Each structure stands twice: as structure tokens, then as C-alpha cells.
Tab-separated table of C-alpha atoms and ligand atoms in Angstrom:
chain	number	residue	atom	x	y	z
K	144	UNK	CA	26.105	1.054	7.797
K	145	UNK	CA	26.810	3.472	4.960
K	146	UNK	CA	27.867	7.089	5.165
K	147	UNK	CA	27.795	9.950	2.686
K	148	UNK	CA	30.904	11.983	1.941
K	149	UNK	CA	30.045	15.407	0.608
K	150	UNK	CA	32.542	17.871	-0.774
K	151	UNK	CA	30.785	21.183	-0.438
K	152	UNK	CA	30.800	24.286	-2.570
K	153	UNK	CA	29.328	23.117	-5.862
K	154	UNK	CA	26.257	24.844	-7.208
K	155	UNK	CA	23.378	22.684	-8.466
K	156	UNK	CA	22.044	22.757	-12.015
K	157	UNK	CA	19.470	20.645	-13.804
K	158	UNK	CA	16.274	18.735	-13.182
K	159	UNK	CA	15.415	16.373	-10.369
K	160	UNK	CA	12.421	14.032	-10.578
K	161	UNK	CA	10.343	13.549	-7.476
K	162	UNK	CA	9.597	9.947	-6.380
K	163	UNK	CA	6.227	8.664	-5.193
K	164	UNK	CA	5.252	9.707	-1.700
K	165	UNK	CA	6.538	7.572	1.178
K	166	UNK	CA	3.951	8.787	3.662
K	167	UNK	CA	1.295	8.594	0.945
K	168	UNK	CA	2.165	4.976	0.065
K	169	UNK	CA	2.298	3.605	3.596
K	170	UNK	CA	-1.402	3.994	4.527
K	171	UNK	CA	-2.429	2.564	1.172
K	172	UNK	CA	-0.177	-0.460	1.575
K	173	UNK	CA	-1.770	-1.117	4.962
K	174	UNK	CA	-5.279	-0.500	3.602
K	175	UNK	CA	-4.713	-3.470	1.293
K	176	UNK	CA	-5.223	-5.586	4.441
K	177	UNK	CA	-8.909	-4.669	4.204
K	178	UNK	CA	-9.315	-6.234	0.774
K	179	UNK	CA	-10.326	-9.748	-0.273
K	180	UNK	CA	-8.746	-9.307	-3.699
K	181	UNK	CA	-5.618	-7.821	-5.239
K	182	UNK	CA	-4.537	-4.226	-4.814
K	183	UNK	CA	-2.320	-2.711	-7.495
K	184	UNK	CA	-0.320	0.448	-6.707
K	185	UNK	CA	1.736	2.449	-9.180
K	186	UNK	CA	4.453	4.974	-8.405
K	187	UNK	CA	5.516	3.415	-5.092
K	188	UNK	CA	9.027	4.446	-3.928
K	189	UNK	CA	10.022	0.792	-3.616
K	190	UNK	CA	13.688	1.474	-2.932
K	191	UNK	CA	12.971	3.006	0.472
K	192	UNK	CA	13.688	0.943	3.569
K	193	UNK	CA	10.298	1.911	5.060
K	194	UNK	CA	8.455	0.583	2.022
K	195	UNK	CA	10.469	-2.666	1.988
K	196	UNK	CA	9.886	-3.149	5.727
K	197	UNK	CA	6.159	-2.620	5.209
K	198	UNK	CA	6.011	-5.186	2.408
K	199	UNK	CA	7.851	-7.638	4.661
K	200	UNK	CA	5.390	-6.969	7.473
K	201	UNK	CA	2.424	-7.507	5.140
K	202	UNK	CA	3.952	-10.812	4.018
K	203	UNK	CA	4.464	-11.936	7.587
K	204	UNK	CA	0.825	-11.312	8.429
K	205	UNK	CA	-0.331	-13.350	5.479
K	206	UNK	CA	-0.359	-11.198	2.328
K	207	UNK	CA	1.543	-11.926	-0.886
K	208	UNK	CA	3.429	-8.999	-2.385
K	209	UNK	CA	4.934	-8.550	-5.850
K	210	UNK	CA	7.173	-5.688	-6.924
K	211	UNK	CA	7.948	-4.772	-10.501
K	212	UNK	CA	9.613	-1.432	-11.101
K	213	UNK	CA	7.611	1.045	-9.062
K	214	UNK	CA	4.473	-1.078	-9.209
K	215	UNK	CA	3.399	-3.141	-6.229
K	216	UNK	CA	0.674	-5.776	-6.151
K	217	UNK	CA	-0.639	-7.105	-2.834
K	218	UNK	CA	-2.870	-10.149	-2.667
K	219	UNK	CA	-4.398	-11.964	0.266
K	220	UNK	CA	-2.528	-15.174	1.083
K	221	UNK	CA	-4.007	-18.404	2.451
K	222	UNK	CA	-3.505	-17.806	6.163
K	223	UNK	CA	-4.103	-14.250	7.257
K	224	UNK	CA	-3.222	-13.255	10.795
K	225	UNK	CA	-4.591	-10.617	13.120
K	226	UNK	CA	-1.348	-10.102	15.017
K	227	UNK	CA	1.778	-7.984	14.465
K	228	UNK	CA	4.652	-8.731	16.826
K	229	UNK	CA	7.153	-6.368	18.420
K	230	UNK	CA	9.812	-7.626	16.033
K	231	UNK	CA	7.728	-6.456	13.073
K	232	UNK	CA	6.512	-3.176	14.558
K	233	UNK	CA	9.622	-1.873	16.297
K	234	UNK	CA	11.436	-1.143	13.019
K	235	UNK	CA	8.901	1.403	11.923
K	236	UNK	CA	6.289	3.420	13.732
K	237	UNK	CA	3.875	3.419	10.804
K	238	UNK	CA	3.390	-0.340	11.400
K	239	UNK	CA	0.730	0.675	13.896
K	240	UNK	CA	-1.350	1.368	10.756
K	241	UNK	CA	-2.128	-2.346	10.689
K	242	UNK	CA	-4.249	-1.981	13.844
K	243	UNK	CA	-7.327	-0.449	12.162
K	244	UNK	CA	-7.499	-2.789	9.156
K	245	UNK	CA	-6.712	-5.982	11.115
K	246	UNK	CA	-9.349	-5.168	13.718
K	247	UNK	CA	-11.920	-4.260	11.066
K	248	UNK	CA	-11.289	-7.428	9.061
K	249	UNK	CA	-10.937	-10.018	11.829
K	250	UNK	CA	-12.995	-8.415	14.595
K	251	UNK	CA	-9.910	-8.526	16.804
K	252	UNK	CA	-6.240	-7.575	16.578
K	253	UNK	CA	-3.092	-7.817	18.669
K	254	UNK	CA	-0.451	-5.314	17.626
K	255	UNK	CA	2.748	-4.380	19.408
K	256	UNK	CA	2.913	-0.829	20.771
K	257	UNK	CA	5.370	1.210	18.701
K	258	UNK	CA	8.227	2.848	20.599
K	259	UNK	CA	9.219	6.496	20.763
K	260	UNK	CA	11.884	7.761	18.418
K	261	UNK	CA	14.412	10.546	17.923
K	262	UNK	CA	11.699	13.104	17.182
K	263	UNK	CA	9.782	12.629	20.428
K	264	UNK	CA	7.497	10.459	22.530
K	265	UNK	CA	4.800	9.974	19.867
K	266	UNK	CA	1.813	8.589	21.783
K	267	UNK	CA	-0.977	6.619	20.066
K	268	UNK	CA	-3.842	7.493	22.417
K	269	UNK	CA	-5.800	9.110	19.584
K	270	UNK	CA	-5.480	5.987	17.397
K	271	UNK	CA	-7.017	4.028	20.273
K	272	UNK	CA	-9.716	6.661	20.817
K	273	UNK	CA	-10.649	6.317	17.131
K	274	UNK	CA	-11.191	2.554	17.244
K	275	UNK	CA	-12.899	2.741	20.637
K	276	UNK	CA	-15.426	5.129	19.110
K	277	UNK	CA	-16.207	2.343	16.635
K	278	UNK	CA	-17.074	-0.035	19.458
K	279	UNK	CA	-13.745	-1.741	20.093
K	280	UNK	CA	-12.675	-2.780	23.576
K	281	UNK	CA	-9.017	-1.893	23.867
K	282	UNK	CA	-6.442	-2.964	26.407
K	283	UNK	CA	-2.718	-2.312	26.439
K	284	UNK	CA	-0.984	-5.254	28.083
K	285	UNK	CA	2.591	-6.521	28.002
K	286	UNK	CA	3.515	-3.992	25.327
K	287	UNK	CA	0.660	-5.030	23.041
K	288	UNK	CA	-2.563	-3.333	22.004
K	289	UNK	CA	-5.324	-5.897	22.249
K	290	UNK	CA	-8.467	-4.744	20.526
K	291	UNK	CA	-11.753	-6.574	20.047
K	292	UNK	CA	-14.913	-5.399	18.346
K	293	UNK	CA	-18.008	-5.820	20.513
K	294	UNK	CA	-20.236	-8.275	18.638
K	295	UNK	CA	-17.254	-9.155	16.413
K	296	UNK	CA	-17.781	-6.272	13.985
K	297	UNK	CA	-17.021	-2.602	14.383
K	298	UNK	CA	-19.921	-0.191	14.098
K	299	UNK	CA	-19.867	3.415	12.899
K	300	UNK	CA	-19.326	6.143	15.490
K	301	UNK	CA	-18.638	9.821	15.996
K	302	UNK	CA	-15.203	10.897	17.196
K	303	UNK	CA	-13.120	14.051	17.629
K	304	UNK	CA	-9.463	13.298	16.912
K	305	UNK	CA	-7.390	16.420	17.581
K	306	UNK	CA	-4.965	16.423	20.485
K	307	UNK	CA	-2.653	18.909	22.209
K	308	UNK	CA	-0.509	19.210	19.069
K	309	UNK	CA	-3.372	19.388	16.612
K	310	UNK	CA	-4.953	16.694	14.469
K	311	UNK	CA	-3.252	13.333	14.092
K	312	UNK	CA	-2.373	12.050	10.634
K	313	UNK	CA	-1.839	8.459	11.774
K	314	UNK	CA	-4.870	8.403	14.100
K	315	UNK	CA	-7.121	9.735	11.332
K	316	UNK	CA	-5.746	7.116	8.929
K	317	UNK	CA	-6.206	4.219	11.354
K	318	UNK	CA	-9.772	5.281	12.159
K	319	UNK	CA	-10.675	5.716	8.477
K	320	UNK	CA	-9.415	2.229	7.662
K	321	UNK	CA	-11.271	0.694	10.607
K	322	UNK	CA	-14.475	2.543	9.668
K	323	UNK	CA	-14.359	1.221	6.101
K	324	UNK	CA	-15.523	-2.264	7.163
K	325	UNK	CA	-17.695	-1.094	10.086
K	326	UNK	CA	-21.476	-1.117	9.937
K	327	UNK	CA	-23.020	2.291	9.266
K	328	UNK	CA	-21.540	5.752	9.199
K	329	UNK	CA	-18.493	7.121	11.004
K	330	UNK	CA	-17.839	10.819	11.398
K	331	UNK	CA	-14.353	11.982	12.299
K	332	UNK	CA	-14.071	15.574	13.479
K	333	UNK	CA	-10.779	17.318	14.110
K	334	UNK	CA	-9.424	15.098	11.323
K	335	UNK	CA	-5.993	15.691	9.787
K	336	UNK	CA	-6.191	17.529	6.445
K	337	UNK	CA	-2.811	16.334	5.116
K	338	UNK	CA	-2.668	15.189	1.471
K	339	UNK	CA	-1.681	11.686	2.669
K	340	UNK	CA	-5.069	11.407	4.430
K	341	UNK	CA	-6.861	12.672	1.324
K	342	UNK	CA	-4.923	10.139	-0.773
K	343	UNK	CA	-6.068	7.289	1.453
K	344	UNK	CA	-9.671	8.528	1.151
K	345	UNK	CA	-9.414	8.462	-2.650
K	346	UNK	CA	-8.028	4.943	-2.542
K	347	UNK	CA	-10.739	3.686	-0.181
K	348	UNK	CA	-13.330	5.282	-2.458
K	349	UNK	CA	-11.741	3.476	-5.387
K	350	UNK	CA	-12.201	0.250	-3.397
K	351	UNK	CA	-15.934	0.949	-2.988
K	352	UNK	CA	-16.084	2.728	0.392
K	353	UNK	CA	-18.179	5.874	0.405
K	354	UNK	CA	-16.167	8.748	1.923
K	355	UNK	CA	-16.679	12.484	2.008
K	356	UNK	CA	-14.845	15.467	3.407
K	357	UNK	CA	-11.207	14.416	2.999
K	358	UNK	CA	-8.896	17.431	3.095
K	359	UNK	CA	-11.253	19.086	5.630
K	360	UNK	CA	-11.481	18.590	9.424
K	361	UNK	CA	-14.700	16.545	9.096
K	362	UNK	CA	-14.606	13.220	7.284
K	363	UNK	CA	-17.571	10.873	6.978
K	364	UNK	CA	-17.198	7.230	6.030
K	365	UNK	CA	-19.957	4.773	5.209
K	366	UNK	CA	-18.644	1.277	5.897
K	367	UNK	CA	-19.167	-1.637	3.503
K	368	UNK	CA	-19.464	-5.405	4.071
K	369	UNK	CA	-16.656	-6.363	1.760
K	370	UNK	CA	-13.795	-4.713	-0.089
K	371	UNK	CA	-12.651	-6.511	-3.198
K	372	UNK	CA	-9.451	-4.662	-4.142
K	373	UNK	CA	-8.483	-1.777	-6.369
K	374	UNK	CA	-5.795	0.252	-8.115
K	375	UNK	CA	-4.108	3.516	-7.222
K	376	UNK	CA	-1.457	5.912	-8.493
K	377	UNK	CA	0.610	7.132	-5.555
K	378	UNK	CA	1.063	10.933	-5.688
K	379	UNK	CA	4.528	12.524	-5.627
K	380	UNK	CA	6.379	13.031	-2.364
K	381	UNK	CA	5.790	16.618	-1.222
K	382	UNK	CA	8.524	16.407	1.422
K	383	UNK	CA	11.115	15.101	-1.025
K	384	UNK	CA	10.086	17.865	-3.452
K	385	UNK	CA	10.435	20.457	-0.688
K	386	UNK	CA	13.840	19.085	0.272
K	387	UNK	CA	15.165	19.514	-3.298
K	388	UNK	CA	13.702	23.017	-3.491
K	389	UNK	CA	15.666	23.892	-0.376
K	390	UNK	CA	18.744	22.162	-1.854
K	391	UNK	CA	18.470	24.417	-4.912
K	392	UNK	CA	18.011	27.478	-2.733
K	393	UNK	CA	20.958	26.682	-0.476
K	394	UNK	CA	23.513	25.612	-3.070
K	395	UNK	CA	23.120	28.269	-5.745
K	396	UNK	CA	22.554	27.548	-9.421
K	397	UNK	CA	19.214	26.647	-10.965
K	398	UNK	CA	17.202	23.522	-10.208
K	399	UNK	CA	13.911	22.297	-11.610
K	400	UNK	CA	11.981	20.061	-9.219
K	401	UNK	CA	9.823	18.060	-11.572
K	402	UNK	CA	6.767	15.885	-11.045
K	403	UNK	CA	5.577	17.607	-7.855
K	404	UNK	CA	2.243	19.142	-6.872
K	405	UNK	CA	2.981	22.831	-6.137
K	406	UNK	CA	-0.447	23.266	-4.514
K	407	UNK	CA	0.753	20.979	-1.690
K	408	UNK	CA	3.864	23.110	-1.138
K	409	UNK	CA	2.227	26.524	-0.679
K	410	UNK	CA	3.591	27.171	2.809
K	411	UNK	CA	7.162	26.358	1.791
K	412	UNK	CA	6.876	28.422	-1.395
K	413	UNK	CA	5.678	31.378	0.688
K	414	UNK	CA	8.544	30.984	3.151
K	415	UNK	CA	11.178	30.692	0.429
K	416	UNK	CA	9.823	33.787	-1.295
K	417	UNK	CA	9.910	35.685	1.991
K	418	UNK	CA	13.540	34.613	2.329
K	419	UNK	CA	14.223	36.189	-1.080
K	420	UNK	CA	14.575	32.911	-2.974
K	421	UNK	CA	13.484	33.226	-6.601
K	422	UNK	CA	10.976	30.577	-7.686
K	423	UNK	CA	8.971	29.895	-10.792
K	424	UNK	CA	5.953	27.732	-10.083
K	425	UNK	CA	4.614	25.602	-12.950
K	426	UNK	CA	1.759	23.114	-13.067
K	427	UNK	CA	3.800	20.074	-12.051
K	428	UNK	CA	7.196	21.551	-11.413
K	429	UNK	CA	8.941	24.337	-9.552
K	430	UNK	CA	12.158	26.001	-10.621
K	431	UNK	CA	14.409	27.494	-7.961
K	432	UNK	CA	17.398	29.790	-8.251
K	433	UNK	CA	20.003	29.837	-5.495
K	434	UNK	CA	20.272	33.198	-3.801
K	435	UNK	CA	23.284	34.521	-1.937
K	436	UNK	CA	21.406	37.291	-0.075
K	437	UNK	CA	18.844	35.398	1.948
K	438	UNK	CA	16.519	37.220	4.327
K	439	UNK	CA	16.029	35.776	7.851
K	440	UNK	CA	12.432	35.023	8.851
K	441	UNK	CA	10.277	33.911	11.752
K	442	UNK	CA	8.100	30.870	11.077
K	443	UNK	CA	6.407	27.852	12.637
K	444	UNK	CA	5.556	24.303	11.639
K	445	UNK	CA	1.818	23.671	11.607
K	446	UNK	CA	-0.674	21.055	10.487
K	447	UNK	CA	-1.449	21.124	6.747
K	448	UNK	CA	-1.633	23.482	4.902
K	449	UNK	CA	0.993	25.017	7.223
K	450	UNK	CA	4.722	24.387	6.990
K	451	UNK	CA	5.235	20.607	7.450
K	452	UNK	CA	7.291	19.565	10.446
K	453	UNK	CA	8.983	17.184	7.994
K	454	UNK	CA	10.654	20.213	6.344
K	455	UNK	CA	11.693	21.986	9.537
K	456	UNK	CA	15.227	20.557	9.727
K	457	UNK	CA	15.971	21.197	6.041
K	458	UNK	CA	14.691	24.764	6.295
K	459	UNK	CA	16.884	25.304	9.325
K	460	UNK	CA	19.947	24.446	7.209
K	461	UNK	CA	18.874	27.151	4.756
K	462	UNK	CA	18.318	29.653	7.569
K	463	UNK	CA	21.946	29.195	8.588
K	464	UNK	CA	22.766	31.014	5.336
K	465	UNK	CA	20.496	34.025	5.934
K	466	UNK	CA	22.338	36.937	7.532
K	467	UNK	CA	20.579	37.728	10.864
K	468	UNK	CA	18.252	35.936	13.276
K	469	UNK	CA	15.673	33.422	12.078
K	470	UNK	CA	13.206	31.585	14.297
K	471	UNK	CA	11.413	28.294	13.816
K	472	UNK	CA	8.764	27.310	16.281
K	473	UNK	CA	8.081	23.542	16.189
K	474	UNK	CA	4.373	23.125	16.940
K	475	UNK	CA	3.959	19.442	16.048
K	476	UNK	CA	6.948	17.738	17.690
K	477	UNK	CA	8.406	20.170	20.267
K	478	UNK	CA	11.505	17.973	20.689
K	479	UNK	CA	12.305	17.496	17.017
K	480	UNK	CA	15.634	19.304	17.194
K	481	UNK	CA	18.312	16.590	17.223
K	482	UNK	CA	19.875	18.160	14.131
K	483	UNK	CA	20.773	21.390	15.953
K	484	UNK	CA	23.852	19.980	17.664
K	485	UNK	CA	25.034	18.388	14.424
K	486	UNK	CA	24.455	21.549	12.356
K	487	UNK	CA	26.439	23.410	15.017
K	488	UNK	CA	29.299	20.943	14.456
K	489	UNK	CA	29.392	22.327	10.919
K	490	UNK	CA	29.741	25.845	12.301
K	491	UNK	CA	26.087	26.866	12.489
K	492	UNK	CA	24.993	29.055	15.410
K	493	UNK	CA	21.673	27.674	16.572
K	494	UNK	CA	20.216	27.468	20.035
K	495	UNK	CA	16.993	26.012	21.265
K	496	UNK	CA	14.632	27.612	23.715
K	497	UNK	CA	11.808	25.172	24.449
K	498	UNK	CA	10.107	24.361	21.159
K	499	UNK	CA	11.792	27.265	19.360
K	500	UNK	CA	15.056	27.212	17.428
K	501	UNK	CA	16.908	30.499	17.123
K	502	UNK	CA	19.241	30.529	14.166
K	503	UNK	CA	21.925	33.159	13.961
K	504	UNK	CA	22.609	32.987	10.256
K	505	UNK	CA	25.487	34.121	8.160
K	506	UNK	CA	28.290	32.019	9.669
K	507	UNK	CA	30.289	30.122	7.092
K	508	UNK	CA	29.913	26.378	7.480
K	509	UNK	CA	32.889	24.050	7.387
K	510	UNK	CA	32.885	20.293	6.770
K	511	UNK	CA	32.919	17.857	9.704
K	512	UNK	CA	31.769	14.385	10.734
K	513	UNK	CA	28.110	14.484	11.689
K	514	UNK	CA	25.612	11.891	12.784
K	515	UNK	CA	22.137	11.436	11.334
K	516	UNK	CA	19.558	10.936	14.096
K	517	UNK	CA	16.340	10.693	12.105
K	518	UNK	CA	15.156	10.897	8.552
K	519	UNK	CA	14.633	14.629	8.081
K	520	UNK	CA	17.577	15.556	10.318
K	521	UNK	CA	19.759	13.508	7.967
K	522	UNK	CA	18.477	15.443	4.972
K	523	UNK	CA	19.263	18.750	6.675
K	524	UNK	CA	22.853	17.622	7.323
K	525	UNK	CA	23.262	16.652	3.684
K	526	UNK	CA	21.938	20.066	2.586
K	527	UNK	CA	24.293	21.851	4.966
K	528	UNK	CA	27.136	19.657	3.671
K	529	UNK	CA	26.466	20.918	0.142
K	530	UNK	CA	27.567	24.409	1.180
K	531	UNK	CA	30.072	23.621	3.928
K	532	UNK	CA	33.642	24.291	2.988
K	533	UNK	CA	35.652	21.079	2.601
K	534	UNK	CA	34.410	17.588	3.388
K	535	UNK	CA	31.379	16.585	5.432
K	536	UNK	CA	30.776	12.965	6.378
K	537	UNK	CA	27.199	12.141	7.301
K	538	UNK	CA	27.188	8.914	9.292
K	539	UNK	CA	24.242	6.568	9.906
K	540	UNK	CA	22.480	7.376	6.672
K	541	UNK	CA	20.287	4.372	7.286
K	542	UNK	CA	17.745	7.015	8.322
K	543	UNK	CA	18.056	8.832	5.011
K	544	UNK	CA	17.477	5.602	3.104
K	545	UNK	CA	14.188	5.179	4.934
K	546	UNK	CA	12.703	8.173	3.170
K	547	UNK	CA	14.766	9.451	0.216
K	548	UNK	CA	15.191	7.297	-2.866
K	549	UNK	CA	18.759	7.468	-4.231
K	550	UNK	CA	19.432	10.868	-2.713
K	551	UNK	CA	23.120	10.883	-3.518
K	552	UNK	CA	22.441	9.935	-7.150
K	553	UNK	CA	19.822	12.638	-7.524
K	554	UNK	CA	22.157	15.247	-6.017
K	555	UNK	CA	25.114	14.085	-8.154
K	556	UNK	CA	22.975	14.386	-11.283
K	557	UNK	CA	22.571	18.064	-10.331
K	558	UNK	CA	26.332	18.460	-10.032
K	559	UNK	CA	26.900	17.895	-6.312
K	560	UNK	CA	29.905	15.894	-5.141
K	561	UNK	CA	28.369	13.217	-2.926
K	562	UNK	CA	29.750	9.711	-2.501
K	563	UNK	CA	28.213	6.811	-0.597
K	564	UNK	CA	30.645	4.487	1.076
K	565	UNK	CA	30.572	1.809	3.716
K	566	UNK	CA	31.246	3.188	7.167
K	567	UNK	CA	34.168	1.110	8.437
K	568	UNK	CA	33.592	2.225	12.008
K	569	UNK	CA	30.044	0.944	11.730
K	570	UNK	CA	28.613	3.981	13.520
Q	827	EPU	N1	-0.235	12.598	18.753
Q	827	EPU	C1	-0.842	12.357	19.968
Q	827	EPU	N2	-1.558	11.212	20.100
Q	827	EPU	C2	-1.716	10.314	19.087
Q	827	EPU	C3	-1.087	10.576	17.846
Q	827	EPU	C4	-0.346	11.738	17.714
Q	827	EPU	O1	-0.747	13.145	20.908
Q	827	EPU	O2	-2.387	9.291	19.271
Q	827	EPU	C5	0.562	13.818	18.596
Q	827	EPU	C6	1.985	13.541	18.141
Q	827	EPU	O3	2.840	13.241	19.246
Q	827	EPU	C7	2.331	14.835	17.453
Q	827	EPU	C8	1.024	15.232	16.784
Q	827	EPU	O4	-0.005	14.553	17.526
Q	827	EPU	O5	2.664	15.807	18.403
Q	827	EPU	C9	0.911	14.852	15.323
Q	827	EPU	O6	1.247	13.484	15.143
Q	827	EPU	P1	0.655	12.630	13.950
Q	827	EPU	O7	-0.155	11.513	14.493
Q	827	EPU	O8	0.005	13.547	12.970
Q	827	EPU	O9	1.988	12.023	13.284
Q	827	EPU	P2	2.188	10.574	12.705
Q	827	EPU	O10	0.968	10.126	12.006
Q	827	EPU	O11	2.768	9.694	13.739
Q	827	EPU	C10	2.968	11.375	10.353
Q	827	EPU	C11	4.179	11.183	9.483
Q	827	EPU	C12	5.345	11.937	10.065
Q	827	EPU	C13	4.969	13.411	10.171
Q	827	EPU	C14	3.684	13.576	10.986
Q	827	EPU	C15	3.181	15.008	11.043
Q	827	EPU	C16	3.914	9.034	8.452
Q	827	EPU	C17	4.312	7.608	8.386
Q	827	EPU	N3	4.478	9.761	9.406
Q	827	EPU	O12	3.315	10.855	11.625
Q	827	EPU	O13	6.416	11.781	9.140
Q	827	EPU	O14	6.004	14.122	10.777
Q	827	EPU	O15	2.646	12.762	10.422
Q	827	EPU	O16	2.899	15.465	9.779
Q	827	EPU	O17	3.124	9.506	7.653
Q	827	EPU	C18	8.640	11.620	8.435
Q	827	EPU	O18	8.241	11.261	7.309
Q	827	EPU	O19	9.839	11.948	8.639
Q	827	EPU	C19	7.711	11.662	9.556
Q	827	EPU	C20	8.106	11.640	10.821
């Protein structure tokens, strides 16, 4: 496995271009399983491990995939399957997105249950509730979800999909895909409002499905008999954009984050401004100036349009620089705090009380060996490394490569000193 070696203390200057959205691409790649013809996607972050794993999974269940630059074409192959094995699914939780489309297309599906991961238990009960509302009989047996449409075709239904931690992005996505080939109308209430859900709705509409209400808690979908294919431009990655905004804020200097959609980053912009970070928001870009006198704040992650949980760890690194006590309450994944111990190895003073992190900012950070535990935790360690005195080695950056395209190159182009090397110890 590779590691990143960061020599901290350099300010960042210049422009960084945002890649296509990982979490926006994934549902659309899986939705191609619904189609009888080719699907062409532009702006896909093809150099991410999660995207490559998804393309491999699609191939193994009978699709043909072609990649050229950031364009991906997916076509149905000759023998399409309705099963995804543990070996395919265990590498990536989002593989459970194949459940809805496989069931809708074949009338039955057998998909391995995904496991938990470093950010928590991550149940899929709401995904199952969604397809059950469309008339599927569902059983979980021997680690597999076995789903079968009564009468061999799903039929529209009415379902409420929020759970104890709010709406579910993945459950909404799975249900929308299943409903697209069901007979009649499906209404999802308590739906996730995240831009990735709205993106999927636009794509399904492009493929001929009639959908209304995306971006609101009530989505209605009128299923069709056949989906022939379509084209789609994947929107920019709002979490990657947010991560580079925080990088600019933490490291000093002046950074332009280009090719983003500022409207999707409102909560982060508000938080950064409250922390005394200077920002200039353009139409498709945001400029950030590093600020040495940061103000501590009290905030919480929330469903969209609130602060994304996927920016919590990175924001925590920034809070370490604000003199005084900051609080982050994690409302989506109460256990998503693996980065605390590693940030503390760099000299941060953070403690956790239940789902709340209390950050005593102002301590100077000093370089150390740290271990990446999940994707966003890895990004927060890299950001902290940018300002830690001396050398920080972030091990197990496999996680980072799942969700950030060429992060070290992008940071180096801004003037950071970050080197990727093979980790001899293999940790
Ligand atoms: N939940 C349930 N039951 C379910 C599904 C979810 O109780 O059936 C709970 C979860 O445990 C969590 C909350 O509901 O407490 C929200 O989970 P959600 O289903 O919205 O998350 P997800 O679809 O599994 C996606 C992203 C995550 C991101 C979350 C929240 C993808 C591939 N994953 O996960 O992204 O954190 O939404 O916005 O889009 C990441 O990119 O690093 C990442 C983890």
C-alpha cells in the first residue's frame, strides 16, 4: 500500500479544479443496469478506486464498460445476471445499489449484504423497506438479500424512508431505481434531498422515466416498461470542493476552487465565514484566503442542505487551528470519529463525548505517523499534515484513493510538499 509524506508549513496558492462527483457517479453507473441500450456518462472521476471497482462489478454481472478519458460508456452484454456475490460487494458498500435495478429488471435479485465499516454499522433496512413497498418479497439468508417481485414485476407503492438518523441517500436511490421499471406510480416520502439523489432523478428523466420532486422530501416516480439508455454529465464533487476550501483555509495563502457548484456548499460556506475565513463566492468557483485568527464554533452535521457528514473530519482539522473550544455534533453517523485519535497523534486536543467532538483548538501540530481509517478521515489527516511542523506520514492511503483523484498532485500544484511512496511496512 502507498503512503503520503507531507512536509508541513507551506502556504497554498493557485487554482485547483474539482473532479466529477464520486457519490454522484455511483448511482448513475448502477442505474445503467436498468437500460437495454448504451449509457454514456461524461465527467466521471475514473481514477478513483470506487469507480473502477464499480465498473468491474458491472462487468461481472454482464455489462460491457468502456473508458476514455473521463467518459464512460456502459452497454448491456449478452448474459446479464441478477446476482452480486460477497466478493463483489464486500469491497464497497455502494454495491448494494445494484439491488434495486437488478430486481426491477429481472423480477428477482440475489445480492450479498454489505458489511459495516469504519464509520459505523450502516444498516440497509430502509433499502429493503423501499423495495418491499414496491411489492418485493425479501429474505436475508446466508448473508444474501434475496428479493423477488410478486407477479415477476414490481408495482408502484407509497413509502416513507426516513430513519432514526434522518433520510437515507442510498435507500432513496435504490427505491428510485427500482420504481423506474415498476408498473404505475411510486411516492417516496421522507426522501433524501442530497444533490446526488437529484442527479440520479435527472438522469432517470433523461432515460425516459417521469420523476418529480427531487431535491424535496417527496419524490414521485412513474415507472416505464423499458429504458433504452441515455447520456449524462456528472456534476462536480461537492465534498472534494469542500475539502480543498478547507485546505486553503487551514494552510494560509490564496486558493481558487474551480468548477464547483457553490449553491451545494452553502452550509460549509456559512461555517467558514463564521470561523472568520475570508471567501469570495463566484458562479462556478470559490476563492479562499487562509486566516491565522480563526474563531471556534459549535456546529453539527445534518442531512442536506446541512453540513455534510463527509466534511466533518476535514472541518475538525481546521477547528484544531481555532483558538478556543469548538464542537461538532455528528448527527448522521454517531461513531464517525476514527480520525480523532490520529489527529491527537499530531498534537491536537480533541475528545469525544457520545456523538460530539470537543476540539480544544490552538495547539501547534507536529508531524507524526498516522493511519487512515476511512476516506474522509484520511483527507483530514492530510489537511492537518499541511500545517503540522515537520514530517507527517499518512499510511493506508488506499482509502484516500477511493474518493480523491490525484490528491497529492492537486495539493503539490498549489505549492504543498506532498510525496506518494510505497509503504515498505505494508501497513
Ligand atoms: N440508515 C439506516 N438504514 C438504512 C440506511 C441508512 O438506518 O437502511 C442510516 C445510516 O446508518 C446513517 C443514516 O441513515 O445513520 C444516513 O445513511 P445514508 O443511507 O444516507 O448513507 P449512505 O447512502 O450509505 C451516502 C454516501 C456517504 C455519506 C452518506 C450521508 C455514497 C456512496 N455514500 O451513504 O458517503 O456519508 O450518504 O450523506 O453516496 C463518503 O463518500 O465518504 C461516504 C461515506
